[in-house]
mmCIF file of C-alpha atoms and ligand atoms in Angstrom:
data_model
loop_
_atom_site.group_PDB
_atom_site.id
_atom_site.type_symbol
_atom_site.label_atom_id
_atom_site.label_comp_id
_atom_site.label_asym_id
_atom_site.label_seq_id
_atom_site.Cartn_x
_atom_site.Cartn_y
_atom_site.Cartn_z
ATOM 1 C CA MET A 33 18.153 22.386 16.505
ATOM 2 C CA THR A 34 16.954 21.365 13.036
ATOM 3 C CA ILE A 35 19.091 22.429 10.082
ATOM 4 C CA LYS A 36 16.397 24.956 9.002
ATOM 5 C CA GLU A 37 16.500 26.579 12.526
ATOM 6 C CA TYR A 38 20.315 26.510 12.684
ATOM 7 C CA VAL A 39 20.735 28.052 9.250
ATOM 8 C CA ALA A 40 18.008 30.780 9.970
ATOM 9 C CA LYS A 41 19.932 31.693 13.177
ATOM 10 C CA GLN A 42 23.292 31.730 11.548
ATOM 11 C CA LYS A 43 22.018 33.937 8.680
ATOM 12 C CA GLN A 44 20.672 36.395 11.250
ATOM 13 C CA LEU A 45 24.190 36.642 12.748
ATOM 14 C CA LEU A 46 25.782 37.043 9.295
ATOM 15 C CA CYS A 47 23.215 39.795 8.642
ATOM 16 C CA ILE A 48 24.241 41.745 11.651
ATOM 17 C CA GLU A 49 27.951 41.198 10.924
ATOM 18 C CA VAL A 50 27.620 42.312 7.299
ATOM 19 C CA GLU A 51 25.702 45.469 8.381
ATOM 20 C CA GLY A 52 28.670 46.619 10.402
ATOM 21 C CA LEU A 53 31.112 46.475 7.421
ATOM 22 C CA GLN A 54 32.171 49.735 5.669
ATOM 23 C CA VAL A 55 32.782 48.025 2.322
ATOM 24 C CA LYS A 56 29.946 45.649 1.167
ATOM 25 C CA PRO A 57 31.210 42.070 0.614
ATOM 26 C CA SER A 58 30.551 40.899 -2.906
ATOM 27 C CA PHE A 59 30.995 37.928 -5.096
ATOM 28 C CA VAL A 60 30.562 36.956 -8.668
ATOM 29 C CA ILE A 61 29.097 33.749 -10.184
ATOM 30 C CA ILE A 62 30.228 32.840 -13.683
ATOM 31 C CA GLN A 63 27.818 30.395 -15.303
ATOM 32 C CA VAL A 64 28.828 28.751 -18.629
ATOM 33 C CA ASN A 65 26.042 26.237 -18.929
ATOM 34 C CA ASP A 66 22.244 25.906 -19.536
ATOM 35 C CA ASP A 67 21.917 23.300 -16.777
ATOM 36 C CA PRO A 68 18.528 23.543 -14.965
ATOM 37 C CA ALA A 69 20.169 22.110 -11.724
ATOM 38 C CA SER A 70 22.802 24.813 -11.847
ATOM 39 C CA ASP A 71 20.035 27.439 -12.452
ATOM 40 C CA SER A 72 18.361 26.286 -9.251
ATOM 41 C CA TYR A 73 21.624 26.202 -7.100
ATOM 42 C CA ILE A 74 22.485 29.742 -8.397
ATOM 43 C CA ARG A 75 19.029 31.055 -7.495
ATOM 44 C CA GLY A 76 19.606 29.678 -4.001
ATOM 45 C CA LYS A 77 22.967 31.371 -3.722
ATOM 46 C CA ILE A 78 21.619 34.730 -4.853
ATOM 47 C CA LYS A 79 18.689 34.533 -2.592
ATOM 48 C CA ASP A 80 20.874 33.764 0.460
ATOM 49 C CA ALA A 81 23.315 36.538 -0.371
ATOM 50 C CA GLY A 82 20.532 39.068 -0.759
ATOM 51 C CA GLU A 83 19.098 38.014 2.625
ATOM 52 C CA VAL A 84 22.329 38.829 4.555
ATOM 53 C CA GLY A 85 23.245 41.940 2.633
ATOM 54 C CA ILE A 86 25.995 40.487 0.453
ATOM 55 C CA GLU A 87 26.207 41.658 -3.134
ATOM 56 C CA VAL A 88 26.273 39.080 -5.910
ATOM 57 C CA LYS A 89 26.558 39.331 -9.672
ATOM 58 C CA LEU A 90 25.757 36.542 -12.052
ATOM 59 C CA ASP A 91 27.783 36.687 -15.243
ATOM 60 C CA LYS A 92 26.101 34.255 -17.618
ATOM 61 C CA LEU A 93 28.378 33.349 -20.608
ATOM 62 C CA SER A 94 27.545 31.464 -23.767
ATOM 63 C CA PRO A 95 28.325 27.710 -23.478
ATOM 64 C CA THR A 96 30.151 28.098 -26.812
ATOM 65 C CA ILE A 97 32.774 30.505 -25.307
ATOM 66 C CA SER A 98 36.293 29.269 -25.771
ATOM 67 C CA GLU A 99 38.471 28.195 -22.700
ATOM 68 C CA GLU A 100 40.689 31.261 -23.326
ATOM 69 C CA GLY A 101 37.632 33.439 -23.457
ATOM 70 C CA LEU A 102 36.419 32.128 -20.080
ATOM 71 C CA LEU A 103 39.872 32.432 -18.550
ATOM 72 C CA LYS A 104 39.968 36.111 -19.566
ATOM 73 C CA VAL A 105 36.574 36.708 -17.739
ATOM 74 C CA VAL A 106 37.877 34.889 -14.692
ATOM 75 C CA ASN A 107 40.967 37.026 -14.735
ATOM 76 C CA LYS A 108 38.949 40.215 -14.985
ATOM 77 C CA TYR A 109 37.316 39.337 -11.679
ATOM 78 C CA ASN A 110 40.543 38.005 -10.118
ATOM 79 C CA ASN A 111 41.936 41.478 -10.492
ATOM 80 C CA ASP A 112 38.807 43.475 -9.582
ATOM 81 C CA PRO A 113 39.359 44.780 -5.958
ATOM 82 C CA LYS A 114 35.573 45.211 -5.521
ATOM 83 C CA VAL A 115 35.069 41.474 -5.887
ATOM 84 C CA HIS A 116 35.931 39.369 -2.910
ATOM 85 C CA GLY A 117 34.737 35.971 -4.014
ATOM 86 C CA LEU A 118 34.463 34.160 -7.397
ATOM 87 C CA ILE A 119 32.595 31.033 -8.360
ATOM 88 C CA VAL A 120 32.723 29.245 -11.685
ATOM 89 C CA GLN A 121 29.580 27.103 -11.565
ATOM 90 C CA MET A 122 30.108 23.553 -12.599
ATOM 91 C CA PRO A 123 29.608 21.613 -14.866
ATOM 92 C CA LEU A 124 31.496 23.322 -17.664
ATOM 93 C CA PRO A 125 31.037 22.553 -21.432
ATOM 94 C CA LYS A 126 33.044 19.557 -22.562
ATOM 95 C CA HIS A 127 35.622 21.643 -24.555
ATOM 96 C CA ILE A 128 36.694 23.509 -21.397
ATOM 97 C CA SER A 129 39.152 21.934 -18.956
ATOM 98 C CA GLU A 130 37.677 21.964 -15.427
ATOM 99 C CA ASP A 131 41.077 21.676 -13.896
ATOM 100 C CA ARG A 132 42.509 24.490 -15.855
ATOM 101 C CA VAL A 133 39.495 26.791 -14.847
ATOM 102 C CA LYS A 134 39.680 25.799 -11.195
ATOM 103 C CA LEU A 135 43.355 26.640 -11.083
ATOM 104 C CA SER A 136 42.722 29.933 -12.780
ATOM 105 C CA VAL A 137 40.697 31.350 -9.946
ATOM 106 C CA ASN A 138 42.568 33.604 -7.559
ATOM 107 C CA PRO A 139 43.036 31.300 -4.530
ATOM 108 C CA LYS A 140 42.229 34.250 -2.225
ATOM 109 C CA LYS A 141 38.792 34.548 -3.922
ATOM 110 C CA ASP A 142 38.136 30.903 -4.248
ATOM 111 C CA ILE A 143 35.141 30.611 -1.903
ATOM 112 C CA ASP A 144 34.292 27.149 -3.420
ATOM 113 C CA GLY A 145 37.572 25.861 -1.935
ATOM 114 C CA PHE A 146 38.453 24.123 -5.178
ATOM 115 C CA HIS A 147 41.947 25.552 -5.695
ATOM 116 C CA PRO A 148 44.779 23.532 -4.094
ATOM 117 C CA LEU A 149 46.142 26.749 -2.597
ATOM 118 C CA SER A 150 42.699 27.897 -1.304
ATOM 119 C CA HIS A 151 42.679 28.569 2.468
ATOM 120 C CA LEU A 152 39.031 27.477 2.376
ATOM 121 C CA ASN A 153 37.396 24.088 2.399
ATOM 122 C CA PRO A 154 34.700 23.053 -0.049
ATOM 123 C CA CYS A 155 31.334 24.254 1.145
ATOM 124 C CA THR A 156 29.359 20.936 1.572
ATOM 125 C CA PRO A 157 31.891 19.107 3.699
ATOM 126 C CA GLN A 158 32.808 22.158 5.740
ATOM 127 C CA GLY A 159 29.101 23.007 6.163
ATOM 128 C CA ILE A 160 28.494 19.458 7.482
ATOM 129 C CA ILE A 161 31.287 19.682 9.949
ATOM 130 C CA ASP A 162 29.984 23.148 11.161
ATOM 131 C CA TYR A 163 26.590 21.626 11.828
ATOM 132 C CA LEU A 164 27.829 18.460 13.578
ATOM 133 C CA GLU A 165 29.912 20.757 15.902
ATOM 134 C CA SER A 166 26.941 23.085 16.544
ATOM 135 C CA GLU A 167 24.883 20.047 17.612
ATOM 136 C CA ASN A 168 27.814 18.913 19.900
ATOM 137 C CA ILE A 169 28.149 15.638 17.947
ATOM 138 C CA ALA A 170 31.491 14.227 18.929
ATOM 139 C CA ILE A 171 33.749 13.383 15.969
ATOM 140 C CA GLU A 172 37.035 12.406 17.618
ATOM 141 C CA GLY A 173 37.585 8.710 17.837
ATOM 142 C CA LYS A 174 34.284 7.843 16.087
ATOM 143 C CA SER A 175 33.958 5.472 13.261
ATOM 144 C CA ALA A 176 33.056 7.608 10.199
ATOM 145 C CA LEU A 177 31.996 6.046 6.915
ATOM 146 C CA VAL A 178 31.936 8.280 3.827
ATOM 147 C CA ILE A 179 30.033 6.744 0.943
ATOM 148 C CA GLY A 180 31.206 8.296 -2.358
ATOM 149 C CA ARG A 181 34.518 9.604 -3.497
ATOM 150 C CA SER A 182 33.838 12.767 -5.453
ATOM 151 C CA ASN A 183 36.341 15.719 -5.476
ATOM 152 C CA ILE A 184 33.637 18.083 -4.247
ATOM 153 C CA VAL A 185 32.221 15.939 -1.385
ATOM 154 C CA GLY A 186 33.579 12.489 -0.609
ATOM 155 C CA LYS A 187 37.233 13.069 -0.698
ATOM 156 C CA PRO A 188 37.327 16.427 1.245
ATOM 157 C CA MET A 189 34.723 15.081 3.680
ATOM 158 C CA ALA A 190 37.058 12.173 4.538
ATOM 159 C CA LYS A 191 39.904 14.633 4.940
ATOM 160 C CA LEU A 192 38.009 16.964 7.321
ATOM 161 C CA LEU A 193 36.633 14.101 9.349
ATOM 162 C CA LEU A 194 40.216 12.630 9.630
ATOM 163 C CA ASN A 195 41.494 16.135 10.724
ATOM 164 C CA LYS A 196 38.869 16.017 13.526
ATOM 165 C CA ASN A 197 40.396 12.623 14.600
ATOM 166 C CA ALA A 198 37.572 10.299 13.323
ATOM 167 C CA THR A 199 38.623 6.856 12.058
ATOM 168 C CA VAL A 200 37.532 7.201 8.451
ATOM 169 C CA THR A 201 36.589 4.613 5.880
ATOM 170 C CA ILE A 202 35.619 5.603 2.290
ATOM 171 C CA VAL A 203 33.504 3.185 0.286
ATOM 172 C CA HIS A 204 32.407 3.592 -3.370
ATOM 173 C CA SER A 205 30.877 1.949 -6.320
ATOM 174 C CA ARG A 206 33.423 -0.938 -6.437
ATOM 175 C CA THR A 207 33.223 -1.794 -2.730
ATOM 176 C CA LYS A 208 31.985 -5.345 -2.056
ATOM 177 C CA LYS A 209 28.348 -5.364 -0.772
ATOM 178 C CA ASP A 210 29.373 -7.375 2.261
ATOM 179 C CA ASP A 211 32.026 -4.822 3.104
ATOM 180 C CA LEU A 212 29.474 -2.076 2.856
ATOM 181 C CA LEU A 213 27.031 -3.894 5.087
ATOM 182 C CA ASN A 214 29.620 -4.515 7.672
ATOM 183 C CA LEU A 215 30.760 -1.044 7.765
ATOM 184 C CA LEU A 216 27.338 0.464 7.798
ATOM 185 C CA ALA A 217 26.389 -1.719 10.836
ATOM 186 C CA ARG A 218 29.485 -0.418 12.789
ATOM 187 C CA ALA A 219 29.562 3.302 11.790
ATOM 188 C CA ASP A 220 28.887 6.157 14.221
ATOM 189 C CA ILE A 221 28.837 8.808 11.481
ATOM 190 C CA ILE A 222 27.707 8.024 7.924
ATOM 191 C CA VAL A 223 28.004 10.588 5.092
ATOM 192 C CA VAL A 224 26.223 9.426 1.973
ATOM 193 C CA ALA A 225 27.087 11.244 -1.236
ATOM 194 C CA VAL A 226 26.582 8.883 -4.147
ATOM 195 C CA GLY A 227 23.645 10.477 -6.027
ATOM 196 C CA LYS A 228 21.375 7.419 -6.029
ATOM 197 C CA LYS A 229 17.806 7.544 -4.517
ATOM 198 C CA TRP A 230 17.690 5.637 -1.280
ATOM 199 C CA PHE A 231 21.125 3.996 -1.855
ATOM 200 C CA VAL A 232 20.972 3.192 1.854
ATOM 201 C CA SER A 233 17.581 1.815 2.604
ATOM 202 C CA GLU A 234 16.959 -1.007 5.092
ATOM 203 C CA GLU A 235 20.477 -2.009 6.003
ATOM 204 C CA PRO A 236 21.085 -2.571 9.713
ATOM 205 C CA LEU A 237 22.527 0.524 11.463
ATOM 206 C CA LYS A 238 23.392 1.551 15.009
ATOM 207 C CA GLU A 239 20.452 3.267 16.724
ATOM 208 C CA SER A 240 23.182 5.827 17.937
ATOM 209 C CA ALA A 241 24.251 6.620 14.338
ATOM 210 C CA VAL A 242 24.305 10.000 12.787
ATOM 211 C CA ILE A 243 23.324 9.998 9.112
ATOM 212 C CA ILE A 244 24.254 12.906 6.821
ATOM 213 C CA ASP A 245 22.360 12.640 3.563
ATOM 214 C CA VAL A 246 24.034 14.613 0.708
ATOM 215 C CA GLY A 247 21.906 13.213 -2.060
ATOM 216 C CA ILE A 248 19.625 15.385 -4.288
ATOM 217 C CA ASN A 249 17.925 13.047 -6.624
ATOM 218 C CA ARG A 250 15.000 14.312 -8.723
ATOM 219 C CA VAL A 251 12.710 11.500 -9.841
ATOM 220 C CA ASP A 252 9.460 12.559 -11.634
ATOM 221 C CA GLY A 253 9.731 16.018 -10.204
ATOM 222 C CA VAL A 254 10.198 14.846 -6.542
ATOM 223 C CA LEU A 255 13.345 15.200 -4.517
ATOM 224 C CA TYR A 256 14.845 12.215 -2.764
ATOM 225 C CA GLY A 257 17.896 11.716 -0.759
ATOM 226 C CA ASP A 258 20.524 8.940 -0.903
ATOM 227 C CA VAL A 259 19.026 7.459 2.294
ATOM 228 C CA LYS A 260 15.534 6.144 2.918
ATOM 229 C CA PRO A 261 13.816 8.700 5.353
ATOM 230 C CA GLU A 262 13.122 7.969 8.933
ATOM 231 C CA ARG A 263 15.716 5.339 9.718
ATOM 232 C CA ASN A 264 15.870 4.492 13.374
ATOM 233 C CA VAL A 265 19.011 6.457 14.217
ATOM 234 C CA ALA A 266 19.942 9.318 16.496
ATOM 235 C CA LEU A 267 20.032 11.931 13.766
ATOM 236 C CA GLN A 268 19.319 11.837 10.018
ATOM 237 C CA THR A 269 19.385 14.956 7.928
ATOM 238 C CA PRO A 270 16.370 15.521 5.742
ATOM 239 C CA VAL A 271 16.166 15.988 1.906
ATOM 240 C CA PRO A 272 15.150 18.612 0.966
ATOM 241 C CA GLY A 273 15.880 21.125 3.786
ATOM 242 C CA GLY A 274 19.114 19.456 4.820
ATOM 243 C CA VAL A 275 22.687 19.544 3.586
ATOM 244 C CA GLY A 276 21.865 21.844 0.780
ATOM 245 C CA LEU A 277 21.144 24.585 3.198
ATOM 246 C CA LEU A 278 24.372 23.821 5.140
ATOM 247 C CA THR A 279 26.303 24.216 1.793
ATOM 248 C CA ARG A 280 24.787 27.571 1.008
ATOM 249 C CA LEU A 281 25.404 28.857 4.496
ATOM 250 C CA ARG A 282 29.013 27.774 4.337
ATOM 251 C CA LEU A 283 29.408 29.611 0.983
ATOM 252 C CA LEU A 284 28.408 32.892 2.694
ATOM 253 C CA LYS A 285 30.845 32.191 5.484
ATOM 254 C CA ASN A 286 33.652 31.366 3.042
ATOM 255 C CA LEU A 287 32.884 34.701 1.315
ATOM 256 C CA LEU A 288 33.255 36.613 4.558
ATOM 257 C CA GLU A 289 36.611 34.822 5.260
ATOM 258 C CA ALA A 290 37.842 35.791 1.862
ATOM 259 C CA TYR A 291 36.548 39.289 2.394
ATOM 260 C CA TYR A 292 38.534 39.789 5.587
ATOM 261 C CA GLU A 293 41.643 38.238 4.066
ATOM 262 C CA ILE A 294 41.475 40.603 1.073
ATOM 263 C CA CYS A 295 40.345 43.743 2.978
ATOM 264 C CA ASN A 296 42.879 43.400 5.817
ATOM 265 C CA ASN A 297 45.854 42.790 3.524
HETATM 266 N N1 LIG B 405 28.164 22.611 -9.170
HETATM 267 C C1 LIG B 405 27.576 21.806 -8.225
HETATM 268 N N2 LIG B 405 27.981 22.167 -6.979
HETATM 269 C C2 LIG B 405 28.837 23.195 -7.126
HETATM 270 C C3 LIG B 405 29.566 23.960 -6.251
HETATM 271 O O1 LIG B 405 29.536 23.850 -5.005
HETATM 272 N N3 LIG B 405 30.365 24.959 -6.807
HETATM 273 C C4 LIG B 405 30.358 25.138 -8.127
HETATM 274 N N4 LIG B 405 31.204 26.078 -8.575
HETATM 275 N N5 LIG B 405 29.703 24.375 -9.060
HETATM 276 C C5 LIG B 405 28.877 23.394 -8.480
#
Protein backbone atom coordinates (compact mmCIF):
# COMPACT_ATOMS: atom_id res chain seq x y z
CA MET A 1 0.00 0.00 0.00
CA THR A 2 1.28 3.50 -0.68
CA ILE A 3 1.78 5.79 2.30
CA LYS A 4 -1.21 7.88 1.22
CA GLU A 5 -3.45 4.80 1.10
CA TYR A 6 -2.11 3.48 4.40
CA VAL A 7 -2.62 6.80 6.19
CA ALA A 8 -6.14 7.24 4.78
CA LYS A 9 -7.12 3.76 5.99
CA GLN A 10 -5.59 4.27 9.44
CA LYS A 11 -7.38 7.59 9.78
CA GLN A 12 -10.71 5.92 8.98
CA LEU A 13 -10.04 3.43 11.78
CA LEU A 14 -9.09 6.22 14.19
CA CYS A 15 -12.27 8.07 13.28
CA ILE A 16 -14.39 5.05 14.23
CA GLU A 17 -12.41 4.60 17.45
CA VAL A 18 -12.82 8.24 18.47
CA GLU A 19 -16.56 8.20 17.68
CA GLY A 20 -17.01 5.52 20.31
CA LEU A 21 -15.38 7.52 23.12
CA GLN A 22 -17.49 9.26 25.79
CA VAL A 23 -15.01 12.07 26.39
CA LYS A 24 -13.56 13.68 23.28
CA PRO A 25 -9.75 13.39 23.11
CA SER A 26 -8.11 16.79 22.92
CA PHE A 27 -4.69 18.34 22.67
CA VAL A 28 -3.11 21.77 22.71
CA ILE A 29 -0.36 23.14 20.48
CA ILE A 30 1.65 26.02 21.95
CA GLN A 31 3.43 28.04 19.27
CA VAL A 32 6.03 30.63 20.26
CA ASN A 33 7.46 31.46 16.84
CA ASP A 34 6.56 33.14 13.56
CA ASP A 35 8.18 30.38 11.55
CA PRO A 36 6.34 29.65 8.24
CA ALA A 37 7.45 25.98 8.32
CA SER A 38 5.93 25.63 11.80
CA ASP A 39 2.72 27.30 10.56
CA SER A 40 2.51 24.71 7.83
CA TYR A 41 3.17 21.73 10.17
CA ILE A 42 0.60 23.06 12.64
CA ARG A 43 -2.02 23.49 9.89
CA GLY A 44 -1.44 19.83 9.00
CA LYS A 45 -1.83 18.67 12.60
CA ILE A 46 -5.05 20.68 13.05
CA LYS A 47 -6.51 19.36 9.80
CA ASP A 48 -5.73 15.72 10.68
CA ALA A 49 -7.16 16.05 14.17
CA GLY A 50 -10.38 17.55 12.78
CA GLU A 51 -10.74 14.71 10.28
CA VAL A 52 -10.73 12.05 12.98
CA GLY A 53 -12.84 13.96 15.52
CA ILE A 54 -10.05 14.98 17.88
CA GLU A 55 -10.25 18.44 19.44
CA VAL A 56 -7.23 20.68 19.06
CA LYS A 57 -6.50 24.17 20.30
CA LEU A 58 -3.66 26.36 19.05
CA ASP A 59 -2.34 28.74 21.72
CA LYS A 60 -0.12 31.20 19.85
CA LEU A 61 2.11 33.19 22.19
CA SER A 62 4.29 36.19 21.45
CA PRO A 63 7.90 35.22 20.60
CA THR A 64 8.93 37.87 23.14
CA ILE A 65 7.33 35.94 26.03
CA SER A 66 9.79 35.10 28.84
CA GLU A 67 10.79 31.52 29.61
CA GLU A 68 8.95 31.74 32.93
CA GLY A 69 5.87 33.04 31.10
CA LEU A 70 5.93 30.09 28.71
CA LEU A 71 6.47 27.60 31.53
CA LYS A 72 3.39 29.00 33.28
CA VAL A 73 1.29 28.38 30.18
CA VAL A 74 2.68 24.85 29.85
CA ASN A 75 1.82 24.23 33.48
CA LYS A 76 -1.73 25.45 33.00
CA TYR A 77 -2.32 22.75 30.36
CA ASN A 78 -0.32 20.16 32.32
CA ASN A 79 -2.92 20.51 35.06
CA ASP A 80 -6.03 20.81 32.88
CA PRO A 81 -7.85 17.44 32.99
CA LYS A 82 -9.67 18.22 29.72
CA VAL A 83 -6.34 18.33 27.85
CA HIS A 84 -4.83 14.93 27.05
CA GLY A 85 -1.85 15.95 24.93
CA LEU A 86 0.45 18.95 24.81
CA ILE A 87 2.88 20.02 22.09
CA VAL A 88 5.25 22.95 22.27
CA GLN A 89 6.13 23.57 18.65
CA MET A 90 9.85 23.89 17.97
CA PRO A 91 11.88 25.96 17.25
CA LEU A 92 11.69 28.26 20.27
CA PRO A 93 13.05 31.81 20.44
CA LYS A 94 16.77 31.90 21.34
CA HIS A 95 16.20 33.28 24.86
CA ILE A 96 14.17 30.19 25.86
CA SER A 97 15.84 26.89 26.78
CA GLU A 98 14.50 24.07 24.61
CA ASP A 99 15.59 21.48 27.18
CA ARG A 100 13.86 23.25 30.04
CA VAL A 101 10.63 23.50 28.07
CA LYS A 102 10.74 19.87 26.93
CA LEU A 103 11.25 18.77 30.54
CA SER A 104 8.38 20.97 31.72
CA VAL A 105 5.70 19.11 29.74
CA ASN A 106 3.79 16.55 31.81
CA PRO A 107 5.33 13.26 30.56
CA LYS A 108 1.84 11.70 30.44
CA LYS A 109 0.74 14.41 27.97
CA ASP A 110 3.98 14.48 25.97
CA ILE A 111 2.64 13.22 22.64
CA ASP A 112 5.84 14.42 20.89
CA GLY A 113 7.75 11.83 22.94
CA PHE A 114 10.44 14.41 23.77
CA HIS A 115 10.48 13.99 27.58
CA PRO A 116 12.90 11.33 28.88
CA LEU A 117 10.08 9.92 31.03
CA SER A 118 7.52 9.90 28.19
CA HIS A 119 6.04 6.46 27.46
CA LEU A 120 5.74 7.47 23.82
CA ASN A 121 8.34 7.60 21.07
CA PRO A 122 8.94 10.61 18.82
CA CYS A 123 6.40 10.63 15.99
CA THR A 124 8.63 10.46 12.92
CA PRO A 125 10.72 7.40 13.85
CA GLN A 126 7.73 5.56 15.36
CA GLY A 127 5.60 6.42 12.33
CA ILE A 128 8.29 4.95 10.08
CA ILE A 129 8.45 1.72 12.11
CA ASP A 130 4.62 1.47 12.01
CA TYR A 131 4.67 1.74 8.21
CA LEU A 132 7.53 -0.75 7.72
CA GLU A 133 5.61 -3.24 9.88
CA SER A 134 2.36 -2.63 8.00
CA GLU A 135 4.22 -3.45 4.76
CA ASN A 136 5.67 -6.60 6.35
CA ILE A 137 9.20 -5.36 5.79
CA ALA A 138 11.49 -7.43 7.99
CA ILE A 139 13.70 -5.41 10.34
CA GLU A 140 15.26 -8.11 12.50
CA GLY A 141 18.81 -8.97 11.43
CA LYS A 142 18.78 -6.40 8.60
CA SER A 143 21.57 -3.87 8.04
CA ALA A 144 20.01 -0.50 8.77
CA LEU A 145 21.77 2.74 7.96
CA VAL A 146 20.56 5.96 9.56
CA ILE A 147 21.92 9.12 7.97
CA GLY A 148 21.65 12.01 10.43
CA ARG A 149 21.85 12.15 14.21
CA SER A 150 19.23 14.70 15.32
CA ASN A 151 17.45 14.26 18.65
CA ILE A 152 14.05 14.26 16.91
CA VAL A 153 14.78 11.73 14.14
CA GLY A 154 18.26 10.21 13.74
CA LYS A 155 19.00 9.13 17.30
CA PRO A 156 15.52 7.82 18.21
CA MET A 157 15.28 6.13 14.77
CA ALA A 158 18.51 4.24 15.43
CA LYS A 159 17.23 3.21 18.87
CA LEU A 160 13.88 1.92 17.56
CA LEU A 161 15.56 -0.05 14.75
CA LEU A 162 17.99 -1.49 17.29
CA ASN A 163 15.06 -2.48 19.53
CA LYS A 164 13.66 -4.34 16.52
CA ASN A 165 16.98 -6.22 16.25
CA ALA A 166 18.37 -4.51 13.17
CA THR A 167 22.14 -4.04 12.94
CA VAL A 168 22.27 -0.28 13.00
CA THR A 169 24.91 2.17 11.79
CA ILE A 170 24.59 5.94 12.14
CA VAL A 171 26.46 8.23 9.77
CA HIS A 172 26.64 12.01 9.92
CA SER A 173 28.30 15.13 8.53
CA ARG A 174 31.78 14.05 9.73
CA THR A 175 31.58 10.53 8.30
CA LYS A 176 34.24 9.81 5.64
CA LYS A 177 32.79 9.76 2.11
CA ASP A 178 34.27 6.30 1.51
CA ASP A 179 32.61 4.93 4.63
CA LEU A 180 29.28 6.40 3.56
CA LEU A 181 29.57 4.83 0.09
CA ASN A 182 30.49 1.42 1.51
CA LEU A 183 27.66 1.47 4.01
CA LEU A 184 25.09 2.65 1.44
CA ALA A 185 26.05 -0.19 -0.92
CA ARG A 186 25.45 -2.79 1.81
CA ALA A 187 22.39 -1.42 3.61
CA ASP A 188 18.98 -3.13 3.57
CA ILE A 189 17.11 -0.26 5.21
CA ILE A 190 18.28 3.34 4.73
CA VAL A 191 16.73 6.23 6.64
CA VAL A 192 17.91 9.61 5.38
CA ALA A 193 17.32 12.60 7.66
CA VAL A 194 19.96 15.21 6.93
CA GLY A 195 17.91 18.06 5.46
CA LYS A 196 19.92 18.38 2.24
CA LYS A 197 18.27 18.14 -1.19
CA TRP A 198 19.20 14.82 -2.85
CA PHE A 199 21.99 14.12 -0.34
CA VAL A 200 21.78 10.55 -1.64
CA SER A 201 21.69 10.73 -5.44
CA GLU A 202 23.49 8.23 -7.68
CA GLU A 203 25.43 6.17 -5.13
CA PRO A 204 25.25 2.39 -5.72
CA LEU A 205 22.53 0.73 -3.61
CA LYS A 206 21.13 -2.79 -3.28
CA GLU A 207 18.12 -3.34 -5.54
CA SER A 208 16.41 -4.92 -2.53
CA ALA A 209 17.01 -1.83 -0.37
CA VAL A 210 14.22 0.11 1.36
CA ILE A 211 14.80 3.88 1.46
CA ILE A 212 12.93 6.08 3.90
CA ASP A 213 13.31 9.73 2.93
CA VAL A 214 12.71 12.10 5.87
CA GLY A 215 13.90 15.22 4.03
CA ILE A 216 11.68 18.25 3.46
CA ASN A 217 13.81 20.74 1.54
CA ARG A 218 12.10 23.73 -0.03
CA VAL A 219 14.08 25.16 -2.93
CA ASP A 220 12.48 27.97 -4.96
CA GLY A 221 9.08 26.95 -3.64
CA VAL A 222 9.45 23.28 -4.62
CA LEU A 223 9.75 20.44 -2.08
CA TYR A 224 12.59 17.97 -2.45
CA GLY A 225 13.60 14.98 -0.37
CA ASP A 226 17.05 14.02 0.88
CA VAL A 227 17.15 11.31 -1.80
CA LYS A 228 16.94 11.66 -5.57
CA PRO A 229 13.57 10.23 -6.65
CA GLU A 230 13.07 6.91 -8.43
CA ARG A 231 16.20 5.08 -7.39
CA ASN A 232 16.14 1.45 -8.48
CA VAL A 233 15.27 -0.09 -5.10
CA ALA A 234 12.47 -2.21 -3.59
CA LEU A 235 10.76 0.73 -1.88
CA GLN A 236 11.45 4.46 -1.71
CA THR A 237 9.14 6.83 0.15
CA PRO A 238 8.10 9.93 -1.84
CA VAL A 239 8.49 13.59 -0.90
CA PRO A 240 5.97 15.13 -0.51
CA GLY A 241 3.32 12.58 0.47
CA GLY A 242 5.68 10.33 2.42
CA VAL A 243 7.16 10.42 5.90
CA GLY A 244 5.40 13.71 6.76
CA LEU A 245 2.05 11.88 6.62
CA LEU A 246 3.41 9.06 8.80
CA THR A 247 4.58 11.57 11.41
CA ARG A 248 1.19 13.23 11.50
CA LEU A 249 -0.63 9.92 11.77
CA ARG A 250 1.60 8.81 14.64
CA LEU A 251 0.86 12.04 16.50
CA LEU A 252 -2.85 11.15 16.52
CA LYS A 253 -2.02 7.63 17.73
CA ASN A 254 0.26 9.00 20.45
CA LEU A 255 -2.57 11.28 21.53
CA LEU A 256 -4.98 8.35 21.85
CA GLU A 257 -2.40 6.41 23.89
CA ALA A 258 -1.99 9.40 26.21
CA TYR A 259 -5.79 9.74 26.39
CA TYR A 260 -6.29 6.13 27.50
CA GLU A 261 -3.49 6.43 30.03
CA ILE A 262 -4.99 9.60 31.52
CA CYS A 263 -8.66 8.58 31.38
CA ASN A 264 -8.10 5.07 32.74
CA ASN A 265 -6.02 6.20 35.70
N1 LIG B 1 9.19 21.16 14.98
C1 LIG B 1 9.49 20.38 13.93
N2 LIG B 1 9.02 19.13 14.12
C2 LIG B 1 8.41 19.13 15.33
C3 LIG B 1 7.73 18.13 16.09
O1 LIG B 1 7.60 16.97 15.70
N3 LIG B 1 7.23 18.54 17.28
C4 LIG B 1 7.39 19.80 17.76
N4 LIG B 1 6.88 20.09 18.95
N5 LIG B 1 8.01 20.75 17.08
C5 LIG B 1 8.51 20.40 15.87
